[in-house]
Coordinates of C-alpha atoms in Angstrom, one line a residue:
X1 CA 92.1 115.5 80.1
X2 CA 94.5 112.9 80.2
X3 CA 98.1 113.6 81.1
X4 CA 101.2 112.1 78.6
X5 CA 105.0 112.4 78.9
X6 CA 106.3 112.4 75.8
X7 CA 110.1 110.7 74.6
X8 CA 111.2 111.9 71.4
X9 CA 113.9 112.4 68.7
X10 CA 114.4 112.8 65.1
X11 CA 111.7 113.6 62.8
X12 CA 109.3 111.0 63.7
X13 CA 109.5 112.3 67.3
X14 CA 109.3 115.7 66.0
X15 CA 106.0 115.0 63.8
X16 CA 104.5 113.1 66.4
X17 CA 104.8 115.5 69.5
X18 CA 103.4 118.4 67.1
X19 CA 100.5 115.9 65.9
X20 CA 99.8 115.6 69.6
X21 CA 99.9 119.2 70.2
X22 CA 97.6 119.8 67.6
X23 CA 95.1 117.5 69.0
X24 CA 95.4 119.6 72.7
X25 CA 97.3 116.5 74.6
X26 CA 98.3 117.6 77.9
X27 CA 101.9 117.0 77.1
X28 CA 103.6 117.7 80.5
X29 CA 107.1 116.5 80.0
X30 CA 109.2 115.6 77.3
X31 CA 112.4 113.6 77.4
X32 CA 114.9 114.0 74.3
X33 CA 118.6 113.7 73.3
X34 CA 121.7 115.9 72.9
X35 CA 122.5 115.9 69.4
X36 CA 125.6 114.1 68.7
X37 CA 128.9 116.0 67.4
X38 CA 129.7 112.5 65.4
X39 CA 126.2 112.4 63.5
X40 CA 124.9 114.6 60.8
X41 CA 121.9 116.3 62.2
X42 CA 119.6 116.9 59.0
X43 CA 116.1 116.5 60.9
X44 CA 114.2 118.6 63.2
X45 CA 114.5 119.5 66.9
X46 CA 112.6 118.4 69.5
X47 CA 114.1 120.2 72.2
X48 CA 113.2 123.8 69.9
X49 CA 109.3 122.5 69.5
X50 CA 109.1 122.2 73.6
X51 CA 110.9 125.5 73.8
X52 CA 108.3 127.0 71.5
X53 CA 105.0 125.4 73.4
X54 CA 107.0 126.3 77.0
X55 CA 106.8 122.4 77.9
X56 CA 109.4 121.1 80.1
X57 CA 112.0 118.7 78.9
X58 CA 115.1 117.0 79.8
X59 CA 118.1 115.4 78.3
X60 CA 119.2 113.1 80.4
X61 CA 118.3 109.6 80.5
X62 CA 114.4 108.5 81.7
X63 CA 115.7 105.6 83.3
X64 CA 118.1 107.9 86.1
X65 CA 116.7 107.4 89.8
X66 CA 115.7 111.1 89.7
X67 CA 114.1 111.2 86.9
X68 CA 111.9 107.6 87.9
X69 CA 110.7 109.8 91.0
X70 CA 110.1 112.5 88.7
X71 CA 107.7 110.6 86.9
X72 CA 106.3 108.8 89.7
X73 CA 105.5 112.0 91.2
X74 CA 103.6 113.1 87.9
X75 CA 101.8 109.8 87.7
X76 CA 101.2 110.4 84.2
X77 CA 98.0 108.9 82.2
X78 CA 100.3 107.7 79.2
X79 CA 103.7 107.7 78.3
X80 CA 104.5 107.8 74.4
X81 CA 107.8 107.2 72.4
X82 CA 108.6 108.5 69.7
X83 CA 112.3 107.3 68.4
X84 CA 113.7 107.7 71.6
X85 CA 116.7 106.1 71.3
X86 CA 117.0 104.3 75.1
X87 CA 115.5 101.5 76.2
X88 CA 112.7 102.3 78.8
X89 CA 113.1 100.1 82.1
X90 CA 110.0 98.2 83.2
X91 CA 109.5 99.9 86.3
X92 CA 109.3 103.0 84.4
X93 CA 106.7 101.8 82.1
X94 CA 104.5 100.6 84.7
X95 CA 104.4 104.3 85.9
X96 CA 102.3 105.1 82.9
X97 CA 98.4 104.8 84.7
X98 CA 96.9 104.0 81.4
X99 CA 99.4 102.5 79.4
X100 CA 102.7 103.2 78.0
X101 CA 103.4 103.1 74.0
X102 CA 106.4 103.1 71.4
X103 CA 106.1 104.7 67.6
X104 CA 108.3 101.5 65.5
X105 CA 109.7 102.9 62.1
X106 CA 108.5 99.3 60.4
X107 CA 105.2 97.1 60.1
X108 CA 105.5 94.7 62.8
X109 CA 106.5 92.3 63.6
X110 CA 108.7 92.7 60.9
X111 CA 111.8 94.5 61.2
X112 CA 111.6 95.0 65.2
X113 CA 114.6 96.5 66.7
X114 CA 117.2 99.0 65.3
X115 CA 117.5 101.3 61.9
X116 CA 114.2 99.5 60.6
X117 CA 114.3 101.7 57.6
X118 CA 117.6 101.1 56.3
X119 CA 117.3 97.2 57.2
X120 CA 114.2 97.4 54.9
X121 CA 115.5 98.9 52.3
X122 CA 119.3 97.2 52.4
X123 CA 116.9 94.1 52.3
X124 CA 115.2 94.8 49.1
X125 CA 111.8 95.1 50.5
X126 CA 108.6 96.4 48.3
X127 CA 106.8 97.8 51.7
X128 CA 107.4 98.8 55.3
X129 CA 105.2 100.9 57.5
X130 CA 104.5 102.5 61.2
X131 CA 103.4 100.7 64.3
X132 CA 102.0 101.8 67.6
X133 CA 102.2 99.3 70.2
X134 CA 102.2 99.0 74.1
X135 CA 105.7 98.6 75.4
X136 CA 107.1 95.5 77.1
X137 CA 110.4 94.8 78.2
X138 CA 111.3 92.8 75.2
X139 CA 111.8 95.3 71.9
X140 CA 108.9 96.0 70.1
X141 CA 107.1 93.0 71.4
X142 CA 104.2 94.7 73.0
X143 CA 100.1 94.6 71.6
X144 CA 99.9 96.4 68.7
X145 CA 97.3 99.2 68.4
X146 CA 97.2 100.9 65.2
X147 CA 99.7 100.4 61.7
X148 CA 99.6 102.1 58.5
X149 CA 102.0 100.5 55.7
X150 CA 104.0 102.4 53.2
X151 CA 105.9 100.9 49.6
X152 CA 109.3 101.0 48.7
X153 CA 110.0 102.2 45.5
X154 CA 112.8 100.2 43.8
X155 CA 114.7 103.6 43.2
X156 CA 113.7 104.7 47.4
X157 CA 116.7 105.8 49.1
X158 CA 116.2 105.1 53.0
X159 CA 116.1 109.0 53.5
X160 CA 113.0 108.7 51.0
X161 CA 111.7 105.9 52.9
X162 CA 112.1 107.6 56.5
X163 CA 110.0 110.4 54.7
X164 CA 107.4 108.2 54.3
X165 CA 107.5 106.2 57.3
X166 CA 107.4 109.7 59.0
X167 CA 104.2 111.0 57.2
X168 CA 102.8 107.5 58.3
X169 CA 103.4 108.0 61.9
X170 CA 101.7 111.3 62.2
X171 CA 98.7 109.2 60.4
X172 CA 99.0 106.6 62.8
X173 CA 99.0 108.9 66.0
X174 CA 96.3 111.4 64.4
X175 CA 93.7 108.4 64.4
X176 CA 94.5 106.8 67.5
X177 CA 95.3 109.3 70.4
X178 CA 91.6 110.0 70.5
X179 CA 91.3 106.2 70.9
X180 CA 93.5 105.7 73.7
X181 CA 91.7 108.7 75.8
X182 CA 88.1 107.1 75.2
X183 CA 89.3 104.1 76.0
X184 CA 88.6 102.6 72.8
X185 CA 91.9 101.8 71.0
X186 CA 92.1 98.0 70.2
X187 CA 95.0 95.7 71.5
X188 CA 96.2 93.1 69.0
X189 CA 98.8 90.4 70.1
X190 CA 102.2 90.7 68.5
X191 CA 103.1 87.7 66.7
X192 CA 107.0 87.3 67.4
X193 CA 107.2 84.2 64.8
X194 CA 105.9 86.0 62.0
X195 CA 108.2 88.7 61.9
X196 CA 112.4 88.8 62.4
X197 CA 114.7 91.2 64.6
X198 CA 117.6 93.5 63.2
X199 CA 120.2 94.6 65.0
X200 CA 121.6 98.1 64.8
X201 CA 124.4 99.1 62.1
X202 CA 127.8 100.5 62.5
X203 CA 129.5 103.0 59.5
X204 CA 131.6 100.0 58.7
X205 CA 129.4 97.5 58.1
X206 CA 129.1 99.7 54.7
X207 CA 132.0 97.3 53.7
X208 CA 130.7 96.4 49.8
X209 CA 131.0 92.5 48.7
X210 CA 131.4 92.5 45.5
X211 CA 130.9 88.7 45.3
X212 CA 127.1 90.0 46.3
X213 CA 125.2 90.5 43.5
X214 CA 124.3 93.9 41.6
X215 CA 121.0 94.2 43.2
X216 CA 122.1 93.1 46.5
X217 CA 124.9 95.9 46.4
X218 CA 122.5 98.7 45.1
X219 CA 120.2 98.0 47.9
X220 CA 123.1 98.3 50.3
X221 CA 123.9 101.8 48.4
X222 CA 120.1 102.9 48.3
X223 CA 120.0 101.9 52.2
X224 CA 122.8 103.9 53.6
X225 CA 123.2 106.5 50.9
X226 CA 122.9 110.1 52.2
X227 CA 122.4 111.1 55.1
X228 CA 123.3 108.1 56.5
X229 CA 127.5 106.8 56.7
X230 CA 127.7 105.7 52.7
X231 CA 129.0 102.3 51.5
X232 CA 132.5 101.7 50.6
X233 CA 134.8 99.9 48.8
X234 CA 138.8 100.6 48.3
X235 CA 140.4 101.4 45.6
X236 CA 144.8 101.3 45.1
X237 CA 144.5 101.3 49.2
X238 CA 142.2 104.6 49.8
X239 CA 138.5 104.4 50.7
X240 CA 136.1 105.4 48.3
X241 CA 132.3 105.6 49.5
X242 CA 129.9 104.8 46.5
X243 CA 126.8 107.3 47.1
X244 CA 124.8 106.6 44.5
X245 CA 124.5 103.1 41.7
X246 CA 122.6 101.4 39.3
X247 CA 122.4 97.2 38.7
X248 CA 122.7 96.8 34.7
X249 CA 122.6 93.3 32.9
X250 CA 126.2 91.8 32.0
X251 CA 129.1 89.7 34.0
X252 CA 132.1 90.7 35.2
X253 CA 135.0 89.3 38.2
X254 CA 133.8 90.7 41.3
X255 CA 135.4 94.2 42.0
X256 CA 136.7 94.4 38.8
X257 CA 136.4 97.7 36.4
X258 CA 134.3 95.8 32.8
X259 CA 134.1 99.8 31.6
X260 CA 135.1 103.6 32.2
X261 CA 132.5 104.9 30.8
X262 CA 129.7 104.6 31.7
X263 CA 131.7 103.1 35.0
X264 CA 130.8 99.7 35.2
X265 CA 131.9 97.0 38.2
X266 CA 131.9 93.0 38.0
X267 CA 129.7 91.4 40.8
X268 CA 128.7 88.0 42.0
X269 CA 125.6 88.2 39.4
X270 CA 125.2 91.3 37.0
X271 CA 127.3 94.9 37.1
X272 CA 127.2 97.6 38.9
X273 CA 127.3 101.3 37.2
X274 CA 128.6 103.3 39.7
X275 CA 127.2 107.4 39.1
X276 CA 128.5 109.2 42.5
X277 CA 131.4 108.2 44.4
X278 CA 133.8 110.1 47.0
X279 CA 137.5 109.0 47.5
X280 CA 138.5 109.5 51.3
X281 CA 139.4 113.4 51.6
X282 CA 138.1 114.6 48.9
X283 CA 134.7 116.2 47.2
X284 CA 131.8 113.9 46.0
X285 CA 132.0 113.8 42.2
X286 CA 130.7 112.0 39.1
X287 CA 131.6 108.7 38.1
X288 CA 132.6 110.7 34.6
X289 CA 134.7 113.5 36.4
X290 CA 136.5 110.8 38.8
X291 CA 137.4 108.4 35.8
X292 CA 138.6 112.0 34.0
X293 CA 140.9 112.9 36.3
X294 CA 142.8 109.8 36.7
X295 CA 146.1 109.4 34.9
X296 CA 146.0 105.4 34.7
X297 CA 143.1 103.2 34.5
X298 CA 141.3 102.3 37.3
X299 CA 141.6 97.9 37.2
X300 CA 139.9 96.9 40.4
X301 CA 137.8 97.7 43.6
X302 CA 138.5 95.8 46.6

């Protein structure tokens, strides 16, 4: 039976270590992450599924000298990741006898790097997908071996499209583990030109331009909407995060209130009806019950 080391987080880790688990891999170590105190943790725990299955695992980073001896001791037959969230040194890679692979959230080569989802989604896409492929030390650069592609509904939020790109990844890893233990699993070049590279995304590069048009700024809502940071605008000097839109035909100044109700904002090209927003210290509410409560009109967004 061939031996795997397993580095996982989030969902798609999560999904992917039980898929293996199903299919009797010899998982004999997993590497995860602490959970952050700054993010909202709404997906499942990796550490709690090797807890359950009595597989070891640590938190610390695969890269530390201890941890390299670790694995060189172990001498492992593959080593998978799963939306690990470090970047695995070469000389730990080559420790993998038979190959070491990375689960991508997109179809590559498109969308390689960070938050493919969101950058697929903030980007207007129709499809995106899940990739296995042989890690290199460039990003997602490595043969590909197996991808299954998923569509992007125009009304997809990015949580809705991680769902997918989830369910994708456990298809992906249920057809081709077998593969990689027979020895049979293609390799397939990866075509750098044909695809593009996305960096990763801070909460305040939510910042909304209204000068962008109603499309482009729903896509930006859509893409960072719950759980994710929100995008935001500012209204008489207090942030206001804009959870959930709609693009509608008409013209108005960028920023600028055309309409209370329904609430209705000028962009570059079309408007924007606005349906859930949250001021800065407050509740989430309506667009209806935040234009009720106000005792002067609301003029402009900034």
């Amino acid at each position: 039976m061939s031996s795997v080391v397993v580095c996982a987080y989030h969902n798609v880790g999560y999904r992917c270590l039980e898929e293996l688990l199903r299919q009797g891999a010899d998982v004999r170590l997993i590497f995860t992450h602490e959970d952050s105190p700054t993010e909202e943790i709404w997906f499942e725990s990796v550490r709690e599924l090797a807890e359950r299955h009595k597989i070891p695992y640590l938190t610390t980073d695969i890269n530390e000298p201890a941890n390299v001896e670790r694995l060189r001791e172990m001498a492992p037959d593959f080593l998978l990741s799963f939306y690990y969230r470090n970047m695995i040194k070469p000389q730990v890679l080559e420790l993998a006898r038979r190959g070491a692979l990375n689960l991508h959230g997109s179809y590559l080569p498109r969308y390689r790097g960070r938050v493919p989802v969101n950058w697929a989604v903030i980007n207007g896409e129709a499809e995106t997908g899940a990739t296995l492929h042989y890690m290199v030390e460039k990003p997602d650069a490595g043969d590909i071996v197996d991808r299954e592609k998923v569509a992007i509904a125009f009304t997809d939020t990015a949580f809705d499209v991680f769902n997918k790109v989830t369910d994708a990844a456990v298809t992906v890893i249920g057809r081709t583990w077998p593969k990689l233990v027979d020895g049979t699993a293609p390799r397939i070049p990866m075509d750098l030109k044909a695809g593009n590279y996305c960096g990763g995304r801070k909460p305040a590069d939510g910042l909304i331009d209204w000068t962008r048009s109603a499309v482009q700024i729903y896509n930006l809502i859509r893409g960072v909407t719950h759980p994710y940071p929100g995008a935001f605008t500012h209204l008489e000097g207090r942030k206001v995060i804009v959870w959930q839109a709609w693009p509608v035909e008409g013209a108005g100044e960028p920023g600028r209130v055309v309409s209370a109700n329904p609430l209705l904002v000028g962009t570059g090209e079309g408007l924007l009806e606005i349906r859930s927003l949250q001021v800065e210290g407050e509740e989430e509410s309506s667009a209806v019950a935040f234009v009720g409560k106000r005792t002067v009109a609301i003029e402009c967004f900034q």
